[in-house]
Amino acid sequence: MIRSLTILGATGSIGRSTADVVLAHRDAFRVEAVVGGRDALALAQMAKRLGAKFAALSDEGGAATLRGALAGSGIESGAGRSAVIEAVDRPSDIVLAAISGTAGLEPTHASLKPGRRIALANKESLVCAGTAFMTDARRIGAEIMPVDSEHNALEHALAAGRNRDVEKAVITASGGPFRTWPREQIARASAKEASAHPVWSMGSKINIDSATLMNKGLELIEAHHLFDLEAERLDVLVHPEAIVHGLVQWGDGAVTAGLALPDMKVPIANALRNRERLFMDLPRLDLAAIGRLTFERADEARFPCLALAKAALRAGGSMPTILNAANEIAVEAYMADQIGFYAISEIVESVCSTFSGSGRVPATVAEALAIDGEARDMARRFIPAKHI
């Protein structure tokens, strides 16, 4: 059966990998719409490559450029918020939601339709508004499939038993570029050094989150909402080879794990088809050639962002929303060379400890975005005035 697909974040790394999967399986998918951010020419190229019917750019200023680049192709286009919403409202069976940051929350939430599958790569949908988002998904009847390699591995591992029998669900981390660095050296690290991820090719902000291990903390919060697992049953294990992406320890002592070479096309294909395996012409995992897999405990003293995220998950309420907002502002400041590496965790901790009303759970996406905005404003006040 051919499934129709809309891709949100089509020009990003996840969007490009999704295009590779779709083009390798033309008999399985047709693309209804593609959505991008500011790069009108890249979006037009992607739309033509995939044979999309509609292309939407979130930046209104790029409307003319997009329209000109698509002239004669027969592909409709639009720009601005209304065009993005039009894209998600168009008829499609699957929406690949890969717009990064809180900018992706509203269109991802608007994508929830009865019977539709959401291949979810937007963390903020669950970190900022997890309770509201998952409640709406269940009420509407939309299916949520995780795209992150870690959550996709857990999705498959958890199918081996019952939720109540799970003792611990563990996601892995490569450890980032500073895994073996002493704290004193990490403190002096530049944003360029922090962006040099040893395994994955991702956006700059996500690379920084991987260097601080905040990314793993956010993934724990996602796992809580995706799999209905309490904080006490979730953990992180450092695994430099990035072969084991997630594992489940069962109450009887058995362990089920998800293994694959680090290539995002594998979890993307799984999320699009939901266990209906697509043949992927990718290198095969050869454990004998690898020879050894290593694992370490995460060092929360050198990487305090992970500890802060775990604390936010335990606290619940709007604390994960606050944590994520403060982290985004702090990472922006670090990338702009306004603050040092450890100031990221210091700013996040300051905002989380002083934000009032953090005990209430955002009941709607709009409420979550309002709290997000307040937390961002507070975080900016903790950036040294001379740098603002």
Short mmCIF file of C-alpha atoms in Angstrom, two decimals:
data_model
loop_
_atom_site.label_atom_id
_atom_site.label_comp_id
_atom_site.label_asym_id
_atom_site.label_seq_id
_atom_site.Cartn_x
_atom_site.Cartn_y
_atom_site.Cartn_z
CA MET A 1 0.00 0.00 0.00
CA ILE A 2 1.34 3.44 -0.92
CA ARG A 3 1.26 5.84 2.03
CA SER A 4 1.11 9.61 1.62
CA LEU A 5 3.70 11.57 3.58
CA THR A 6 4.25 15.14 4.75
CA ILE A 7 7.74 16.13 5.91
CA LEU A 8 8.13 18.93 8.45
CA GLY A 9 11.74 20.09 8.54
CA ALA A 10 12.47 18.71 5.08
CA THR A 11 15.80 20.50 4.62
CA GLY A 12 17.34 19.47 7.96
CA SER A 13 19.43 16.36 8.59
CA ILE A 14 16.39 14.20 9.51
CA GLY A 15 14.46 15.54 6.53
CA ARG A 16 17.30 14.74 4.14
CA SER A 17 17.63 11.21 5.52
CA THR A 18 13.86 10.77 5.18
CA ALA A 19 14.10 11.81 1.54
CA ASP A 20 16.72 9.10 0.99
CA VAL A 21 14.38 6.48 2.49
CA VAL A 22 11.43 7.67 0.39
CA LEU A 23 13.41 7.78 -2.86
CA ALA A 24 14.66 4.24 -2.25
CA HIS A 25 11.04 3.08 -1.81
CA ARG A 26 8.99 4.91 -4.42
CA ASP A 27 6.50 2.04 -4.36
CA ALA A 28 5.76 2.63 -0.67
CA PHE A 29 5.43 6.41 -0.35
CA ARG A 30 4.24 9.51 -2.17
CA VAL A 31 5.01 12.95 -0.76
CA GLU A 32 2.10 15.32 -0.22
CA ALA A 33 3.92 18.32 1.28
CA VAL A 34 7.31 19.50 2.49
CA VAL A 35 7.94 22.25 5.04
CA GLY A 36 11.16 24.18 5.58
CA GLY A 37 12.42 27.12 7.60
CA ARG A 38 14.29 29.89 5.75
CA ASP A 39 16.16 28.25 2.87
CA ALA A 40 13.69 28.64 0.00
CA LEU A 41 16.03 27.28 -2.68
CA ALA A 42 16.86 24.14 -0.69
CA LEU A 43 13.16 23.55 -0.02
CA ALA A 44 12.27 23.98 -3.68
CA GLN A 45 14.98 21.52 -4.66
CA MET A 46 13.69 19.00 -2.10
CA ALA A 47 10.08 19.45 -3.25
CA LYS A 48 11.03 18.78 -6.87
CA ARG A 49 13.25 15.87 -5.94
CA LEU A 50 10.44 14.19 -4.00
CA GLY A 51 7.61 15.16 -6.33
CA ALA A 52 5.72 16.93 -3.56
CA LYS A 53 2.41 18.59 -4.27
CA PHE A 54 2.92 21.52 -1.89
CA ALA A 55 5.90 23.32 -0.34
CA ALA A 56 5.65 25.66 2.66
CA LEU A 57 8.34 27.93 4.05
CA SER A 58 7.93 29.22 7.60
CA ASP A 59 9.76 32.46 6.73
CA GLU A 60 7.28 34.76 5.00
CA GLY A 61 10.15 36.72 3.48
CA GLY A 62 11.10 33.78 1.28
CA ALA A 63 7.73 33.49 -0.47
CA ALA A 64 8.80 35.06 -3.77
CA THR A 65 12.07 33.12 -3.92
CA LEU A 66 10.26 29.83 -3.29
CA ARG A 67 7.57 30.62 -5.85
CA GLY A 68 10.18 31.51 -8.45
CA ALA A 69 12.25 28.40 -7.80
CA LEU A 70 9.16 26.22 -8.27
CA ALA A 71 7.88 28.01 -11.37
CA GLY A 72 6.83 25.53 -14.05
CA SER A 73 7.04 22.52 -11.71
CA GLY A 74 3.33 22.36 -10.91
CA ILE A 75 4.15 22.38 -7.19
CA GLU A 76 2.04 24.79 -5.13
CA SER A 77 3.77 26.89 -2.50
CA GLY A 78 3.20 29.26 0.39
CA ALA A 79 5.10 30.98 3.18
CA GLY A 80 4.42 31.95 6.77
CA ARG A 81 2.49 30.32 9.58
CA SER A 82 -0.70 29.87 7.56
CA ALA A 83 1.19 28.01 4.83
CA VAL A 84 2.78 25.66 7.36
CA ILE A 85 -0.63 24.91 8.86
CA GLU A 86 -2.01 24.35 5.36
CA ALA A 87 0.75 21.81 4.77
CA VAL A 88 -0.11 19.79 7.89
CA ASP A 89 -3.82 20.00 7.09
CA ARG A 90 -3.39 18.48 3.65
CA PRO A 91 -4.41 14.82 3.37
CA SER A 92 -1.56 12.50 4.35
CA ASP A 93 -1.26 9.21 6.21
CA ILE A 94 2.05 10.04 7.89
CA VAL A 95 3.70 13.24 9.10
CA LEU A 96 7.44 13.17 9.70
CA ALA A 97 7.82 15.89 12.35
CA ALA A 98 11.43 17.08 12.34
CA ILE A 99 11.28 20.86 12.83
CA SER A 100 13.76 21.48 15.63
CA GLY A 101 13.11 23.56 18.73
CA THR A 102 9.87 24.98 20.07
CA ALA A 103 9.17 26.31 16.56
CA GLY A 104 8.19 22.75 15.73
CA LEU A 105 5.73 22.30 18.57
CA GLU A 106 2.70 24.08 17.11
CA PRO A 107 2.84 22.48 13.62
CA THR A 108 3.55 19.04 15.11
CA HIS A 109 0.55 19.37 17.42
CA ALA A 110 -1.58 20.60 14.51
CA SER A 111 -0.58 17.44 12.63
CA LEU A 112 -2.53 15.24 15.03
CA LYS A 113 -5.41 13.81 13.01
CA PRO A 114 -7.55 10.67 13.50
CA GLY A 115 -5.72 7.61 12.22
CA ARG A 116 -2.62 9.54 11.22
CA ARG A 117 0.87 8.36 12.17
CA ILE A 118 3.28 10.97 13.51
CA ALA A 119 6.91 9.95 13.04
CA LEU A 120 8.18 12.17 15.84
CA ALA A 121 11.63 13.76 15.78
CA ASN A 122 10.66 17.04 17.47
CA LYS A 123 11.75 16.74 21.12
CA GLU A 124 9.88 19.80 22.27
CA SER A 125 6.49 18.22 21.63
CA LEU A 126 7.14 15.90 24.56
CA VAL A 127 9.69 17.84 26.64
CA CYS A 128 7.70 21.11 26.69
CA ALA A 129 4.15 19.80 26.44
CA GLY A 130 4.35 16.05 26.86
CA THR A 131 1.22 15.53 28.94
CA ALA A 132 -0.96 17.77 26.75
CA PHE A 133 0.49 16.42 23.50
CA MET A 134 0.09 12.73 24.37
CA THR A 135 -3.39 13.31 25.87
CA ASP A 136 -4.50 15.00 22.64
CA ALA A 137 -2.92 12.27 20.51
CA ARG A 138 -4.84 9.58 22.39
CA ARG A 139 -8.09 11.56 22.32
CA ILE A 140 -7.83 12.29 18.60
CA GLY A 141 -6.62 8.82 17.68
CA ALA A 142 -3.21 9.69 16.23
CA GLU A 143 -0.37 7.19 16.44
CA ILE A 144 3.00 8.41 17.74
CA MET A 145 6.14 6.62 16.51
CA PRO A 146 9.55 7.82 17.74
CA VAL A 147 12.28 8.61 15.23
CA ASP A 148 15.23 9.05 17.61
CA SER A 149 17.43 5.97 17.37
CA GLU A 150 17.28 5.50 21.16
CA HIS A 151 13.49 5.65 21.44
CA ASN A 152 13.04 3.59 18.32
CA ALA A 153 15.26 0.90 19.86
CA LEU A 154 13.24 1.04 23.08
CA GLU A 155 9.99 0.81 21.10
CA HIS A 156 11.12 -2.51 19.66
CA ALA A 157 12.73 -3.81 22.86
CA LEU A 158 9.62 -3.05 24.92
CA ALA A 159 7.53 -5.17 22.53
CA ALA A 160 9.20 -8.22 24.09
CA GLY A 161 7.19 -7.91 27.32
CA ARG A 162 4.70 -5.95 29.42
CA ASN A 163 5.23 -2.44 30.71
CA ARG A 164 4.69 -3.55 34.32
CA ASP A 165 7.56 -6.04 34.00
CA VAL A 166 10.10 -3.38 32.99
CA GLU A 167 12.71 -2.88 35.70
CA LYS A 168 14.80 -0.34 33.78
CA ALA A 169 14.71 1.14 30.29
CA VAL A 170 18.08 2.54 29.28
CA ILE A 171 19.06 4.84 26.42
CA THR A 172 22.68 5.12 25.37
CA ALA A 173 24.92 8.11 24.75
CA SER A 174 28.12 8.25 22.72
CA GLY A 175 29.51 10.52 25.44
CA GLY A 176 30.03 13.43 23.09
CA PRO A 177 33.35 15.07 22.19
CA PHE A 178 34.35 15.60 25.84
CA ARG A 179 33.80 12.06 27.13
CA THR A 180 37.45 11.64 28.19
CA TRP A 181 38.25 15.29 28.93
CA PRO A 182 38.90 16.47 32.52
CA ARG A 183 36.53 19.10 33.88
CA GLU A 184 39.17 21.84 33.73
CA GLN A 185 39.67 21.30 30.01
CA ILE A 186 35.94 21.07 29.33
CA ALA A 187 35.45 24.43 31.09
CA ARG A 188 37.67 26.09 28.46
CA ALA A 189 36.06 24.35 25.47
CA SER A 190 34.85 26.48 22.59
CA ALA A 191 31.52 26.05 20.85
CA LYS A 192 33.40 24.77 17.79
CA GLU A 193 34.97 22.00 19.87
CA ALA A 194 31.63 21.17 21.48
CA SER A 195 29.99 20.92 18.05
CA ALA A 196 32.36 18.18 16.89
CA HIS A 197 30.13 15.16 17.57
CA PRO A 198 32.10 11.91 17.34
CA VAL A 199 29.31 9.82 15.76
CA TRP A 200 26.25 11.67 14.43
CA SER A 201 25.91 14.51 11.93
CA MET A 202 23.33 16.86 13.46
CA GLY A 203 22.50 20.54 13.82
CA SER A 204 24.73 22.82 15.90
CA LYS A 205 22.32 23.16 18.82
CA ILE A 206 21.81 19.41 19.14
CA ASN A 207 25.57 18.89 18.95
CA ILE A 208 26.04 21.24 21.90
CA ASP A 209 23.30 19.40 23.83
CA SER A 210 25.14 16.17 23.12
CA ALA A 211 28.38 17.67 24.47
CA THR A 212 26.65 18.70 27.73
CA LEU A 213 24.60 15.43 27.83
CA MET A 214 21.47 17.59 28.09
CA ASN A 215 20.33 15.77 24.96
CA LYS A 216 20.20 12.51 26.91
CA GLY A 217 18.30 14.16 29.74
CA LEU A 218 15.72 15.48 27.29
CA GLU A 219 15.45 11.99 25.77
CA LEU A 220 14.68 10.57 29.22
CA ILE A 221 11.79 13.03 29.50
CA GLU A 222 10.60 11.98 26.04
CA ALA A 223 10.81 8.30 27.01
CA HIS A 224 8.70 8.98 30.09
CA HIS A 225 5.86 10.27 27.91
CA LEU A 226 6.29 7.83 25.03
CA PHE A 227 6.37 4.68 27.12
CA ASP A 228 4.61 5.65 30.35
CA LEU A 229 7.68 4.89 32.47
CA GLU A 230 8.50 6.69 35.72
CA ALA A 231 11.82 8.48 36.23
CA GLU A 232 13.01 5.66 38.50
CA ARG A 233 12.72 3.18 35.64
CA LEU A 234 14.73 5.26 33.15
CA ASP A 235 18.47 5.71 32.86
CA VAL A 236 21.41 6.59 30.58
CA LEU A 237 24.48 4.53 29.77
CA VAL A 238 27.51 5.87 27.89
CA HIS A 239 28.36 3.66 24.92
CA PRO A 240 31.03 5.21 22.63
CA GLU A 241 30.53 2.79 19.73
CA ALA A 242 26.85 3.81 19.37
CA ILE A 243 25.79 0.30 18.32
CA VAL A 244 23.38 -0.47 21.18
CA HIS A 245 20.84 2.36 21.11
CA GLY A 246 18.45 1.26 23.84
CA LEU A 247 17.94 -1.69 26.14
CA VAL A 248 15.34 -2.96 28.56
CA GLN A 249 16.12 -4.79 31.79
CA TRP A 250 13.18 -7.02 32.76
CA GLY A 251 12.10 -8.04 36.22
CA ASP A 252 13.35 -11.60 35.64
CA GLY A 253 16.89 -10.37 34.89
CA ALA A 254 16.70 -10.76 31.11
CA VAL A 255 17.73 -7.87 28.83
CA THR A 256 16.33 -6.98 25.39
CA ALA A 257 18.36 -4.51 23.32
CA GLY A 258 18.09 -2.70 20.01
CA LEU A 259 21.31 -2.68 17.96
CA ALA A 260 22.16 -1.04 14.63
CA LEU A 261 24.93 0.85 12.95
CA PRO A 262 24.54 4.59 13.60
CA ASP A 263 22.48 5.68 10.60
CA MET A 264 19.25 7.65 11.07
CA LYS A 265 17.70 6.05 7.99
CA VAL A 266 17.14 2.88 10.04
CA PRO A 267 14.87 4.39 12.74
CA ILE A 268 13.22 6.67 10.17
CA ALA A 269 12.23 3.69 8.05
CA ASN A 270 10.95 1.87 11.15
CA ALA A 271 8.88 4.86 12.25
CA LEU A 272 7.37 5.38 8.81
CA ARG A 273 6.28 1.76 8.48
CA ASN A 274 5.78 0.75 12.14
CA ARG A 275 7.50 -2.62 12.17
CA GLU A 276 6.69 -3.39 8.53
CA ARG A 277 10.34 -3.68 7.65
CA LEU A 278 11.63 -1.93 4.54
CA PHE A 279 14.69 -3.36 2.83
CA MET A 280 17.47 -0.83 3.33
CA ASP A 281 20.59 -0.95 1.19
CA LEU A 282 22.88 -0.02 4.08
CA PRO A 283 26.03 -1.58 5.56
CA ARG A 284 25.21 -4.49 7.88
CA LEU A 285 26.25 -4.68 11.51
CA ASP A 286 29.25 -7.02 11.82
CA LEU A 287 29.86 -7.60 15.52
CA ALA A 288 32.86 -9.82 14.86
CA ALA A 289 34.53 -7.02 12.92
CA ILE A 290 33.75 -4.51 15.68
CA GLY A 291 35.07 -6.96 18.24
CA ARG A 292 34.20 -5.09 21.39
CA LEU A 293 31.39 -2.96 22.78
CA THR A 294 32.12 -0.76 25.80
CA PHE A 295 29.85 0.89 28.35
CA GLU A 296 30.37 3.48 31.10
CA ARG A 297 28.31 5.26 33.73
CA ALA A 298 27.50 8.85 32.84
CA ASP A 299 29.61 11.30 34.86
CA GLU A 300 27.09 13.82 36.18
CA ALA A 301 29.82 15.82 37.92
CA ARG A 302 31.48 16.67 34.61
CA PHE A 303 28.13 16.84 32.81
CA PRO A 304 25.69 18.46 35.27
CA CYS A 305 23.05 19.13 32.60
CA LEU A 306 22.13 15.44 32.72
CA ALA A 307 21.56 15.64 36.47
CA LEU A 308 19.42 18.78 36.01
CA ALA A 309 17.25 17.05 33.40
CA LYS A 310 16.78 14.01 35.63
CA ALA A 311 15.75 16.32 38.48
CA ALA A 312 13.27 18.11 36.20
CA LEU A 313 11.74 14.78 35.20
CA ARG A 314 11.36 13.75 38.84
CA ALA A 315 9.88 17.13 39.77
CA GLY A 316 7.33 17.01 36.97
CA GLY A 317 4.86 19.86 36.57
CA SER A 318 6.19 22.46 34.18
CA MET A 319 9.81 21.91 35.23
CA PRO A 320 10.77 20.09 32.00
CA THR A 321 9.30 23.01 30.01
CA ILE A 322 11.34 25.47 32.06
CA LEU A 323 14.50 23.37 31.81
CA ASN A 324 14.29 23.15 28.02
CA ALA A 325 13.59 26.86 27.54
CA ALA A 326 16.48 27.91 29.78
CA ASN A 327 18.79 25.48 28.04
CA GLU A 328 17.94 26.82 24.58
CA ILE A 329 18.77 30.39 25.64
CA ALA A 330 21.98 29.31 27.40
CA VAL A 331 23.14 27.27 24.41
CA GLU A 332 22.47 30.21 22.09
CA ALA A 333 24.64 32.40 24.34
CA TYR A 334 27.39 29.78 24.40
CA MET A 335 27.35 29.41 20.62
CA ALA A 336 27.66 33.20 20.36
CA ASP A 337 30.72 33.06 22.64
CA GLN A 338 28.89 35.05 25.31
CA ILE A 339 29.31 32.50 28.11
CA GLY A 340 31.52 29.52 28.95
CA PHE A 341 30.59 25.84 28.74
CA TYR A 342 29.62 25.35 32.38
CA ALA A 343 27.61 28.57 32.42
CA ILE A 344 25.02 26.61 30.40
CA SER A 345 24.22 24.35 33.34
CA GLU A 346 24.54 27.25 35.80
CA ILE A 347 21.94 29.31 33.94
CA VAL A 348 19.59 26.33 33.61
CA GLU A 349 19.90 25.57 37.32
CA SER A 350 19.30 29.22 38.26
CA VAL A 351 16.13 29.45 36.16
CA CYS A 352 14.78 26.11 37.38
CA SER A 353 15.36 27.03 41.01
CA THR A 354 13.77 30.49 40.85
CA PHE A 355 10.87 30.08 38.41
CA SER A 356 7.55 30.40 40.24
CA GLY A 357 4.57 28.17 39.62
CA SER A 358 6.65 25.26 38.31
CA GLY A 359 4.41 22.70 39.98
CA ARG A 360 1.54 23.01 37.51
CA VAL A 361 1.47 20.71 34.49
CA PRO A 362 0.78 22.62 31.24
CA ALA A 363 -2.73 21.50 30.30
CA THR A 364 -2.49 22.71 26.71
CA VAL A 365 0.21 23.38 24.14
CA ALA A 366 -0.60 27.11 24.35
CA GLU A 367 -0.01 27.05 28.11
CA ALA A 368 3.28 25.21 27.62
CA LEU A 369 4.43 27.81 25.10
CA ALA A 370 3.49 30.62 27.49
CA ILE A 371 5.61 29.05 30.25
CA ASP A 372 8.39 28.51 27.72
CA GLY A 373 8.37 32.20 26.87
CA GLU A 374 8.50 33.26 30.53
CA ALA A 375 11.40 30.90 31.22
CA ARG A 376 13.32 32.21 28.21
CA ASP A 377 12.91 35.79 29.43
CA MET A 378 14.21 34.77 32.84
CA ALA A 379 17.17 32.91 31.34
CA ARG A 380 18.22 35.98 29.37
CA ARG A 381 18.48 37.91 32.65
CA PHE A 382 21.12 35.46 33.86
CA ILE A 383 23.39 36.13 30.89
CA PRO A 384 26.00 38.73 31.95
CA ALA A 385 24.81 42.22 31.01
CA LYS A 386 28.01 43.11 29.15
CA HIS A 387 27.27 40.31 26.69
CA ILE A 388 23.61 41.07 25.97
#
